[in-house]
XYZ file of C-alpha atoms in Angstrom:
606
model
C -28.834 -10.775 9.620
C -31.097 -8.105 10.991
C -30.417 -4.488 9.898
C -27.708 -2.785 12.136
C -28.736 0.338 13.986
C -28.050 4.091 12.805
C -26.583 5.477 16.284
C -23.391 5.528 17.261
C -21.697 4.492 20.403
C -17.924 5.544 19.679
C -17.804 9.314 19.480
C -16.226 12.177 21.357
C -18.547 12.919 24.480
C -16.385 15.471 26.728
C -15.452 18.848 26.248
C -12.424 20.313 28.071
C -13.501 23.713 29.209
C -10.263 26.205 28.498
C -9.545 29.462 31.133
C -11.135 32.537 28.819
C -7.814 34.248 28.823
C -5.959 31.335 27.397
C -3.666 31.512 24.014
C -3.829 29.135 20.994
C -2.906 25.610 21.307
C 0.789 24.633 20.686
C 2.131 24.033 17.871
C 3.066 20.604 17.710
C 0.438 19.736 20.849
C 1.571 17.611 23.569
C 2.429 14.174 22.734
C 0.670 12.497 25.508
C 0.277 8.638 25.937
C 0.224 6.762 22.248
C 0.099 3.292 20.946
C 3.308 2.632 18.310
C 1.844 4.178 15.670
C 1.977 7.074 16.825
C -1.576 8.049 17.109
C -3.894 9.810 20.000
C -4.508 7.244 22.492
C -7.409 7.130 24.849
C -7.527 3.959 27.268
C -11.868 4.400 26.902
C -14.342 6.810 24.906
C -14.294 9.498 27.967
C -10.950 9.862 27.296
C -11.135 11.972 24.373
C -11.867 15.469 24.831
C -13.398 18.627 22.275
C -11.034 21.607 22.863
C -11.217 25.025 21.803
C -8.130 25.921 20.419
C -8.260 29.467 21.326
C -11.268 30.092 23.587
C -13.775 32.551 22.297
C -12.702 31.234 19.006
C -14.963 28.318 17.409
C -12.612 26.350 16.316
C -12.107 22.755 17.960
C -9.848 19.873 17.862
C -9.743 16.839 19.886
C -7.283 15.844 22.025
C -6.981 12.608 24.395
C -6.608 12.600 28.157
C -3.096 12.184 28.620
C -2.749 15.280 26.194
C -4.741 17.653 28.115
C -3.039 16.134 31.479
C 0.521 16.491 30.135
C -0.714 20.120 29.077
C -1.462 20.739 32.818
C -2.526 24.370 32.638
C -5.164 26.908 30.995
C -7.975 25.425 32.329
C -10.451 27.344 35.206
C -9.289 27.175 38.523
C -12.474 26.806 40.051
C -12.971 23.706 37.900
C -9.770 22.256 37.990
C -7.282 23.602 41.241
C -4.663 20.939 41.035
C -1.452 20.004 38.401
C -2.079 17.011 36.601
C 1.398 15.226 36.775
C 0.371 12.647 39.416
C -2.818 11.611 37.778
C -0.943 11.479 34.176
C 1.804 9.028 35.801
C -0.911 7.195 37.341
C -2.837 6.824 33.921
C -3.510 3.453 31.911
C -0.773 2.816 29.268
C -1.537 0.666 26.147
C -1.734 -2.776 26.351
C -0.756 -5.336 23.944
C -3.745 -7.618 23.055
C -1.789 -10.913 22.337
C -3.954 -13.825 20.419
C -4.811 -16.825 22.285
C -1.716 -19.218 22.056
C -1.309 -21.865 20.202
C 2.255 -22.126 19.686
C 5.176 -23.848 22.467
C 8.243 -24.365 22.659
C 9.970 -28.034 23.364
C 12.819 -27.985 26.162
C 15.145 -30.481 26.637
C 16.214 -31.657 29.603
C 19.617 -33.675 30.077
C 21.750 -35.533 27.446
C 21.570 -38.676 25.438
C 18.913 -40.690 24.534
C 16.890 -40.696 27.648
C 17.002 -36.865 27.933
C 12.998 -35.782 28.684
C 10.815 -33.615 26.299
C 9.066 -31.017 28.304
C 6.927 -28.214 27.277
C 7.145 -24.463 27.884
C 3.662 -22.598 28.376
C 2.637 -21.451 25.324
C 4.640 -18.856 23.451
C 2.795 -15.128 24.041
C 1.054 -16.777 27.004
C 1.473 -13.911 29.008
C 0.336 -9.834 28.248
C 1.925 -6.999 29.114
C 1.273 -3.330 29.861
C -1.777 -1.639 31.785
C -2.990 -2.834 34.316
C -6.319 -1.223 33.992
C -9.012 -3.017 32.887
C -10.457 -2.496 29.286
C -14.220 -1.331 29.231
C -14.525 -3.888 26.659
C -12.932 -6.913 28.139
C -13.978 -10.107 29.307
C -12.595 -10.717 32.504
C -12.759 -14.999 32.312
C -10.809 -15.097 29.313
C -7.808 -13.962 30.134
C -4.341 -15.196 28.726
C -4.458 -19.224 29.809
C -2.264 -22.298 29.195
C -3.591 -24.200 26.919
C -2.005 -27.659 27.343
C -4.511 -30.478 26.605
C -3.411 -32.663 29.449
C -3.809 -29.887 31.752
C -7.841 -29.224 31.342
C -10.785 -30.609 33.121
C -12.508 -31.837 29.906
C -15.647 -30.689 32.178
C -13.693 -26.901 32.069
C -15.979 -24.910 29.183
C -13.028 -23.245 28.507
C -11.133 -26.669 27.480
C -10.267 -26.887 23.375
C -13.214 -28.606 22.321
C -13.571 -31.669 20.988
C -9.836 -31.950 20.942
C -9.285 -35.725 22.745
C -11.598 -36.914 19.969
C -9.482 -35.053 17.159
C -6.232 -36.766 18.868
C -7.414 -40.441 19.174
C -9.614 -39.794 15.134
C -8.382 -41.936 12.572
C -7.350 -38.752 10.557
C -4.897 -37.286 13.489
C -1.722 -38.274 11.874
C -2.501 -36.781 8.760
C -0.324 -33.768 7.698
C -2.662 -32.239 5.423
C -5.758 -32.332 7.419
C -6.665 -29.004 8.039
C -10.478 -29.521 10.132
C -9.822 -29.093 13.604
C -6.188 -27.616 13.321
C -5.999 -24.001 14.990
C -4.852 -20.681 13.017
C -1.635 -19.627 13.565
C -2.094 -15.849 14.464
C 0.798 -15.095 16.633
C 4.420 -14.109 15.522
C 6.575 -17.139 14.836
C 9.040 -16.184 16.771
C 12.234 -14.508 15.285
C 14.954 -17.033 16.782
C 13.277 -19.894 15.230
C 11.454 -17.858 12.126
C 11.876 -20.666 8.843
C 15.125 -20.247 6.481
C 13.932 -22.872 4.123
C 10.150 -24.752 4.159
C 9.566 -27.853 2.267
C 6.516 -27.846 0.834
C 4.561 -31.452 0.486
C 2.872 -30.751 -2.394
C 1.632 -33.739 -4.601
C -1.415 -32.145 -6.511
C 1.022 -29.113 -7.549
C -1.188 -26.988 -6.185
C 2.660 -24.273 -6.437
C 2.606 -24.098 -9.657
C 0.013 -21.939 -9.586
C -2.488 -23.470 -12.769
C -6.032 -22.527 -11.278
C -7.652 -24.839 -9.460
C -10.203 -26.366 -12.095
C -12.821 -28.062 -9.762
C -16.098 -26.559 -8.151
C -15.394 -24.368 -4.907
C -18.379 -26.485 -3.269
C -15.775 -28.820 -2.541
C -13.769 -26.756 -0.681
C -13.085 -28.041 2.624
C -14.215 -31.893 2.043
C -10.993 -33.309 2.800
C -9.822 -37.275 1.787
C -6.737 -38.036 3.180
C -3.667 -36.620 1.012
C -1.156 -39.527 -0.827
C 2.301 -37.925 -0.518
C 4.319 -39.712 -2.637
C 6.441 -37.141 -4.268
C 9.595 -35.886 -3.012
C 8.845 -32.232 -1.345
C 10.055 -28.895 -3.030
C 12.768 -26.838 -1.584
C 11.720 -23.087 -0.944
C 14.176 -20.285 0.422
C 13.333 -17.544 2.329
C 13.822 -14.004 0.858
C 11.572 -11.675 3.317
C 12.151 -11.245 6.585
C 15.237 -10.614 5.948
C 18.331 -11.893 8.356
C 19.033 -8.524 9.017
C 15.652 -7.793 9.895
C 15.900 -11.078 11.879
C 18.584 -10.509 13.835
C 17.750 -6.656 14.671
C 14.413 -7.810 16.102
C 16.133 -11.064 17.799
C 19.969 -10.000 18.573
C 19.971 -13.991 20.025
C 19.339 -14.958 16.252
C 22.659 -16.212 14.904
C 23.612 -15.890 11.729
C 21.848 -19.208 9.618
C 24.246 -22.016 9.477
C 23.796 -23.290 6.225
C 24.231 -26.784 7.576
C 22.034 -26.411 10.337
C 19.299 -23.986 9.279
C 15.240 -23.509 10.457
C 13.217 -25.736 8.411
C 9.357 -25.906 8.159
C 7.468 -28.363 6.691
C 4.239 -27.021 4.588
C 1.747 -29.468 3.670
C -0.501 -28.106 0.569
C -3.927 -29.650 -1.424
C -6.271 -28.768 -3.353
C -9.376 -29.037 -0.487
C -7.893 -25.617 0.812
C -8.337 -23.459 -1.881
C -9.948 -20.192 -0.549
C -10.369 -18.048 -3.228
C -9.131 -17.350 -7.174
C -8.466 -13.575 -8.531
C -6.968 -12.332 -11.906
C -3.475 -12.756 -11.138
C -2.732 -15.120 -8.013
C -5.350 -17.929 -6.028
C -5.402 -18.480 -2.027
C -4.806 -21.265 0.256
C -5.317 -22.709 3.182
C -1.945 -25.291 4.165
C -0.602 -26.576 7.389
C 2.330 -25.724 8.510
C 4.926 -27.649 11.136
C 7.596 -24.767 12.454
C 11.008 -25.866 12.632
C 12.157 -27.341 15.864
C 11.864 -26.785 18.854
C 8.120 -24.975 17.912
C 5.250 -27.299 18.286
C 1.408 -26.656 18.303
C -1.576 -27.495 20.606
C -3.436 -29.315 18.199
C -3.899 -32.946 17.316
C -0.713 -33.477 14.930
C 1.347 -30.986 16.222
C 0.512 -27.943 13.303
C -1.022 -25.195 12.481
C -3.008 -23.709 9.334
C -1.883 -20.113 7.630
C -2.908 -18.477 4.161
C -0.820 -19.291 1.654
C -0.682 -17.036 -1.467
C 0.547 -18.469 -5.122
C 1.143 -16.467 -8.526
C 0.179 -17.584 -11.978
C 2.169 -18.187 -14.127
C 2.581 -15.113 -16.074
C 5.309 -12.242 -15.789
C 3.148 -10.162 -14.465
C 1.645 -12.085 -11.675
C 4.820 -13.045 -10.257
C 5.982 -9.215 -10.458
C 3.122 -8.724 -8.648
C 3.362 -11.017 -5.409
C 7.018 -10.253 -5.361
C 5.953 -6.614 -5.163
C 3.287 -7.672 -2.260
C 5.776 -9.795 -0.822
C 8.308 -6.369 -0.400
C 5.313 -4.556 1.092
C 4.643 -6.682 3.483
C 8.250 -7.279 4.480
C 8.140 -3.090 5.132
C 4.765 -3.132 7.316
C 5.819 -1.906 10.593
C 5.152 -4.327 13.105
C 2.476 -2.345 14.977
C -0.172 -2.287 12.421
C 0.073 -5.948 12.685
C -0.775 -5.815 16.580
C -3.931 -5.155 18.737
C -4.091 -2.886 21.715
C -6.427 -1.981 24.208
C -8.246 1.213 24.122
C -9.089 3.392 21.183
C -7.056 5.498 18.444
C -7.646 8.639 16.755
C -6.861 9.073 13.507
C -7.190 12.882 12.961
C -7.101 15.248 10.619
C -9.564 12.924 8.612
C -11.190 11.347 11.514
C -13.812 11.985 13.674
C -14.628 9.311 15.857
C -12.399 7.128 18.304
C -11.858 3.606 16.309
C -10.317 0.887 18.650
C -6.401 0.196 18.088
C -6.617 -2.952 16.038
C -4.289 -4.341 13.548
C -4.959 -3.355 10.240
C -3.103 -5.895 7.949
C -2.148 -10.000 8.956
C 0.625 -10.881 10.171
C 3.541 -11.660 7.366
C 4.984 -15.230 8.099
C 7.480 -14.948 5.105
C 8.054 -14.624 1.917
C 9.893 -18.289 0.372
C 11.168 -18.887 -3.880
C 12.080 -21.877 -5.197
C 15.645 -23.473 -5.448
C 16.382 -26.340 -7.768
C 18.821 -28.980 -8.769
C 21.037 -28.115 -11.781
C 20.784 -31.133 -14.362
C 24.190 -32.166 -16.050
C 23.900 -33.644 -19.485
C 24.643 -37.368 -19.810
C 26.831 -38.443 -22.750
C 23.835 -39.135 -24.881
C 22.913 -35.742 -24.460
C 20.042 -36.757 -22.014
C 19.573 -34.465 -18.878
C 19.802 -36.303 -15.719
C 19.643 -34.404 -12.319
C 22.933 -33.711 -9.907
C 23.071 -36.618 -7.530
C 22.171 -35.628 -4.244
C 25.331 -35.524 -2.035
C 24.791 -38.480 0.286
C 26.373 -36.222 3.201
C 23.236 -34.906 5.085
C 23.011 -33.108 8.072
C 20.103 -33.417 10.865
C 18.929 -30.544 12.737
C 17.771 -30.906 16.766
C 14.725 -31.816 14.975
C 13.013 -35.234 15.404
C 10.460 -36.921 13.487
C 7.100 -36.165 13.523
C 4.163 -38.467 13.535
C 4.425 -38.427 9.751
C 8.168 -39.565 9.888
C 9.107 -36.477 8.101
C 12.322 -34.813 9.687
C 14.239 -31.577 9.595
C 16.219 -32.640 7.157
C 18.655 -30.613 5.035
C 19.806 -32.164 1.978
C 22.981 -30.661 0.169
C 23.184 -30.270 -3.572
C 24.513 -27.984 -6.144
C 20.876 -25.445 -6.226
C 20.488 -22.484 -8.137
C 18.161 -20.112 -6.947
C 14.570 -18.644 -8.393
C 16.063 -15.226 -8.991
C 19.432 -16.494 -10.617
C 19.522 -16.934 -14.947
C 19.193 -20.704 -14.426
C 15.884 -19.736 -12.450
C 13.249 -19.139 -15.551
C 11.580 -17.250 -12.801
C 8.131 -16.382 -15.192
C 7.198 -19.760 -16.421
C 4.487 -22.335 -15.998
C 6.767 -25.008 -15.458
C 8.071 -23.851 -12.107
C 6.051 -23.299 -8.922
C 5.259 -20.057 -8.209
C 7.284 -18.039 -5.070
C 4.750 -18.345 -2.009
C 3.434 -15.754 0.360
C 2.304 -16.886 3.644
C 0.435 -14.637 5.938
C -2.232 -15.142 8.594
C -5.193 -16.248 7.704
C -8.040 -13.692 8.783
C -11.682 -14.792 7.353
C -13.839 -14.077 4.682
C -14.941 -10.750 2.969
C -16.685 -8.344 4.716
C -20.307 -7.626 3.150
C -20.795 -4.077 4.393
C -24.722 -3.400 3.833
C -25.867 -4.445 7.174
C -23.013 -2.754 9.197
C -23.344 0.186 12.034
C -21.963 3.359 11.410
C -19.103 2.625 14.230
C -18.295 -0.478 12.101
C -17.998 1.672 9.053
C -16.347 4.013 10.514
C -13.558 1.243 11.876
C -12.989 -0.237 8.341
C -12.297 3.245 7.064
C -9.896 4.224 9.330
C -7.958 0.951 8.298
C -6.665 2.872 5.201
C -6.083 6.253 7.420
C -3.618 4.304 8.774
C -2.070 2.527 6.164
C -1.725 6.195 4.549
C -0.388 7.765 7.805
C 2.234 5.225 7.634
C 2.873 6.126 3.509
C 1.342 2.716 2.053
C -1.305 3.139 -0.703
C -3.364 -0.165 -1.206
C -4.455 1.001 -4.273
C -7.755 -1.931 -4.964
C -9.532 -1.356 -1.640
C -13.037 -3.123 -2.719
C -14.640 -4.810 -0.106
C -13.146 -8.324 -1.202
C -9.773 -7.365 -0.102
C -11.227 -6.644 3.373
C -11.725 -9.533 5.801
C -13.560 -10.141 8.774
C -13.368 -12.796 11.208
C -14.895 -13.983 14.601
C -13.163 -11.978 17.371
C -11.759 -10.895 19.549
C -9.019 -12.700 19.112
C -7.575 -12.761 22.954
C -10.300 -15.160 23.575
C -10.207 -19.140 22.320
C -11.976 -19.080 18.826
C -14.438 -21.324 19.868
C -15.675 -18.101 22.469
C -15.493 -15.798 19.445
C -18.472 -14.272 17.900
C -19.406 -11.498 15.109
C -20.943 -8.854 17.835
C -16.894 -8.309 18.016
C -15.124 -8.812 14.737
C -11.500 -8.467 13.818
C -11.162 -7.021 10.246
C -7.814 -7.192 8.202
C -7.016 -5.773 4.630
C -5.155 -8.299 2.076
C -3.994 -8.001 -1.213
C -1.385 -5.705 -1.949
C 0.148 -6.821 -5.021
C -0.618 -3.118 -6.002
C 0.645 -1.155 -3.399
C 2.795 1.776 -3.489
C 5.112 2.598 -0.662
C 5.863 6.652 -0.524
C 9.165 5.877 1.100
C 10.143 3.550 -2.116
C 8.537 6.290 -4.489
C 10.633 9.306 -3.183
C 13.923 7.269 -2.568
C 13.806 6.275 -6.259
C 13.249 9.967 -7.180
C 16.425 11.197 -4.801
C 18.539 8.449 -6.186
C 17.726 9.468 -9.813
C 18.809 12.853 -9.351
C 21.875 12.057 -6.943
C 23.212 10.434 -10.375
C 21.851 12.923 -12.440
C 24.044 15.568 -10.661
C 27.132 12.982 -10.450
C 26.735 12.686 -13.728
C 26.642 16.092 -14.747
C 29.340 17.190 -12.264
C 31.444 14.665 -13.867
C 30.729 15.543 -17.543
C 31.627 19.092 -17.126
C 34.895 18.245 -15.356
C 35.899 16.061 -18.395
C 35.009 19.122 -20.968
C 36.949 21.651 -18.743
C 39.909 19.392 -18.722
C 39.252 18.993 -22.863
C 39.459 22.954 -22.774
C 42.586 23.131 -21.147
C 44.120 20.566 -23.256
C 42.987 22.382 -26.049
C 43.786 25.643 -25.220
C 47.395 24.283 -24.242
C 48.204 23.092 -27.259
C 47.012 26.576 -29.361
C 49.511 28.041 -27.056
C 52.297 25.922 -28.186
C 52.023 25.867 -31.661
C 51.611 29.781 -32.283
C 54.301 30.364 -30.401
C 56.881 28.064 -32.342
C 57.579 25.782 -29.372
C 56.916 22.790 -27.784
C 53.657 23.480 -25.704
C 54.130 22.938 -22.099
C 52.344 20.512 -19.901
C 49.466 22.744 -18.378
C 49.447 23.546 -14.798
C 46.324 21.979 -13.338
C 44.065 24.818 -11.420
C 43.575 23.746 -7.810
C 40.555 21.885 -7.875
C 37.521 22.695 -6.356
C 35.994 20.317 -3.702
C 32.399 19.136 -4.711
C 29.701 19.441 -2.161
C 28.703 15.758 -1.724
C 25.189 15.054 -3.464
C 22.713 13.064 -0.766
C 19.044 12.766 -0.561
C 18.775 14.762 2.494
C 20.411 18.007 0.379
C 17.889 17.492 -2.519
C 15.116 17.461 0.510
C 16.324 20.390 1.415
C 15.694 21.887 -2.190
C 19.633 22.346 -2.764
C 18.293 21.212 -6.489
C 15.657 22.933 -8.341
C 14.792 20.155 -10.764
C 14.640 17.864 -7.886
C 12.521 19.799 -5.588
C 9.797 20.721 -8.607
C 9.884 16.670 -9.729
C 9.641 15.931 -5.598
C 6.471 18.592 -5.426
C 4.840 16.584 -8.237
C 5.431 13.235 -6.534
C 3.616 14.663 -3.677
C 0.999 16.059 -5.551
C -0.055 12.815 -7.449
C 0.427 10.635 -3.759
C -1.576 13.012 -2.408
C -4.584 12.692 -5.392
C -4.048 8.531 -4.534
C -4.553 9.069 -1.142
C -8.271 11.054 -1.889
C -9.435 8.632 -4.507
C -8.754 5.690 -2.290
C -10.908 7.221 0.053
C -13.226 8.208 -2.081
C -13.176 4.363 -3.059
C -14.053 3.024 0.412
C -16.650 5.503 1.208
C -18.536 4.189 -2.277
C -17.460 0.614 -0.859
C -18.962 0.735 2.064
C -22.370 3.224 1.657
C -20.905 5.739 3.639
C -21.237 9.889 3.368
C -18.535 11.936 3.534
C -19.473 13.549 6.789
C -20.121 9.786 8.523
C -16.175 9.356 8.457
């Protein structure tokens, strides 16, 4: 790979000139058009603007063309004799930049056995928001069907080589993962997994490294899969979270609920750190989701723990982050972002981490003890209840099986052991490592602002080496096999970690809420001990029976809440709070510092 070039393209190249007798800026400045993160939003590179902030005064900010627009004064009326509210309702608006499709959705049509099967377009097929055209865009790959049937196989767009993969004598194999697509869009909420049941007959789950040479990585045989397949439950997303996003959601019927079937081997190992090893594993969504590829699934990451305490605490810990990830930094936009105070240069509105399919533990069968003392496991209840699913080409079904379970997190659980599987994270699956030595400075400059925006949004990564930063072929709106590195799609992984400031300062607040309950309550017992005490002094120098003591009126106590002890209502709390901020803010700078050294870059080149 030849050097990459030291100039950059993606900069600030307009200046808005002010009137001479203008004031300062405001104080917040005007919000203008954004993306969902909340950051400066400029549809192309001209639409970012240097501004004085007082003029005669050097000292300049930038601010996007929707800002200036929605400003709509102090600038020269020989320049600029007009109001600006027309032209900022006229304006481009971000886009969402949906992945090609790979997922649909089966309809049914009519009742009984002869209803028909037909399929939706693909889920996501369609995008939404500007209208305008993206400087960057390729107008022939748009959003398109992508039903087999439905191409001329003479159509360069057409899946490639996919009739071949369909009529190979490895199509029917659930663990083939050559020629099956990623999944990178959102599985949709209304049909997101409760439980997956995950074919797994090299026990890749139970996390032992995989002791075999990584050459072999990807030279699949097909898969035996003789054993029974585990039961995992999902913990993250949340129903709530579920339900909120997808009010259409009900409430999972435990008789009835989403499974997905997870096929796992060895052959997809992807990589091996200190704590936890990655995998590639296909995936069939629960009904009625299907795929457009040869045996109706898709591939994902899936992420394992070892065995140790530890490890586990430490994917359970990603898992939570994840789960918290708003769901814009999993989403691309059009346009460009601007991450300022700490950045100079326009960056385009990518997503920064992958997209969070779910986070799934381990249920198992209690055993009973036999009357020899021998364990034996609970007979299965023979009453078993089919979803709408139907069996796939592998004649496994959406089948729920009833038993008496006890869950990964309950005392029965041994939830830190080697002779469990490990709890599994499954997230998109975004490339390889980046190798940063023969990037541009705009490319530099893009990974950077990946962690500016995990910080803007209070996550700290805290390991951001180059290794937990992919890259991949992109962009991703176009089919992969159109995809190339001139436009890559980077991701950062691995945040088992990562500090959330929200979790940080809500543990804080909730010590000290107790810690004042607690105090409020000790010193009502010890006034009440006075009074008791001082009561019966009373009665016995006197010479008669001591009275029952009237009780004062009570004062009401201000109710404690996190939003008070913002306020600084509590000294203690406000100095511990002010050293919280301190050290997140001394993470922050060392991360950064991190990345620069990670990537070659001077301080200035940010």
């Amino acid at each position: 790979m030849a050097p990459a070039p030291d100039f950059r393209r993606r900069e600030v190249r307009q200046e808005w000139v002010r009137d001479k007798d203008g004031d300062w800026l405001p104080r917040p400045p005007p919000t203008g058009t954004r993306t969902p993160n909340g950051l400066i939003w400029g549809h192309a590179l001209d639409d970012f603007f240097h501004i004085g902030r007082k003029p005669g005064v050097r000292v300049i900010t930038t601010w996007s063309r929707s800002m200036v627009m929605e400003f709509g004064k102090d600038h020269p009326e020989e320049i600029a004799p007009h109001t600006y509210e027309d032209e900022l309702a006229r304006g481009p608006k971000p886009r969402l930049r949906k992945p090609w499709p790979v997922l649909k959705v089966r309809k049914q049509k009519g009742k009984g056995k002869g209803r028909a099967v037909v399929l939706d377009p693909p889920v996501d097929a369609m995008d939404e928001g500007s209208a305008h055209e993206d400087e960057d865009e390729d107008d022939e790959y748009g959003s398109y069907e992508v039903r087999p049937s439905s191409w001329d196989l003479e159509d360069e767009r057409a899946p490639q080589g996919f009739e071949e993969l369909k009529r190979g004598p490895e199509a029917g194999d659930p663990f083939k993962l050559k020629g099956i697509p990623k999944l990178e869009q959102f599985i949709p909420e209304a049909y997101f997994p409760d439980y997956i049941l995950v074919h797994d007959p090299e026990e890749v789950c139970y996390g032992h490294p995989p002791h075999y040479n990584l050459k072999t990585q990807g030279n699949e045989s097909p898969t035996a899969d003789d054993a029974p397949p585990k039961r995992f439950r999902r913990v993250f997303p949340t129903d709530e979270m579920l339900r909120e996003r997808a009010p259409s959601r009900k409430i999972a019927n435990e008789d009835q609920p989403h499974v997905a079937h997870l096929y796992v081997n060895k052959h997809g190992v992807m990589g091996e750190g200190h704590h936890s090893m990655a995998y590639r594993a296909s995936v069939r969504l629960p009904y009625p989701l299907s795929a457009h590829s040869p045996n109706k699934q898709v591939t994902v990451a899936m992420k394992l723990a070892m065995g140790r305490q530890s490890a586990r605490e430490m994917l359970q810990n990603e898992a939570t982050v994840y789960n918290s990830f708003p769901r814009y930094l999993m989403e691309d936009w059009c346009g460009y972002n601007l991450c300022t105070p700490d950045h100079a240069y326009p960056v385009p509105a990518t997503a920064v981490v992958p997209k969070f399919f779910g986070y799934y533990v381990p249920e198992f069968e209690k055993e009973n003890k036999t009357e020899d003392g021998a364990s034996s496991g609970t007979q299965e209840k023979q009453s078993t209840e089919q979803t709408d699913g139907e069996a796939d080409s592998t004649g496994h079904s959406d089948v729920y099986t009833k038993s008496e379970r006890y869950s990964y997190y309950s005392p029965g659980g041994l939830r830190h052991s080697d002779n469990i599987p490990s709890p599994i994270l499954l997230m998109e699956d975004c490339g390889t490592p980046i190798i940063p030595k023969n990037f541009d400075p705009d490319t530099r400059t893009e990974i950077f602002s990946l962690a500016l925006r995990l910080h803007i949004d209070g996550f700290v990564q805290n390991s951001f080496f180059t290794r937990n930063v992919l890259m991949q072929p992109g962009p991703l709106t176009l089919p992969p096999h159109r995809r190339t590195l001139d436009r890559p799609s980077f991701r950062v992984i691995d945040f088992g970690r990562a500090e959330m400031w929200d979790k940080l300062q809500d543990k804080v607040l909730d010590s000290h809420v107790r810690r004042i309950r607690r105090e409020r309550a000790e010193k009502k017992a010890k006034e009440a001990k006075e009074r008791e005490e001082k009561a019966l002094e009373g009665g016995d120098t006197n010479g008669e029976e001591a009275k029952e003591p009237a009780e004062p009126e009570a004062e009401e106590d201000e109710e404690v809440t996190r939003e008070k002890l913002l306020n600084g209502d509590d000294p203690e709390a406000e100095k511990v709070l002010n050293g919280l901020g301190r050290s997140w803010w001394d993470k922050r700078r060392m991360e950064k510092d991190l990345l620069r050294k990670e990537l070659g870059m001077d301080i200035f080149e940010c």
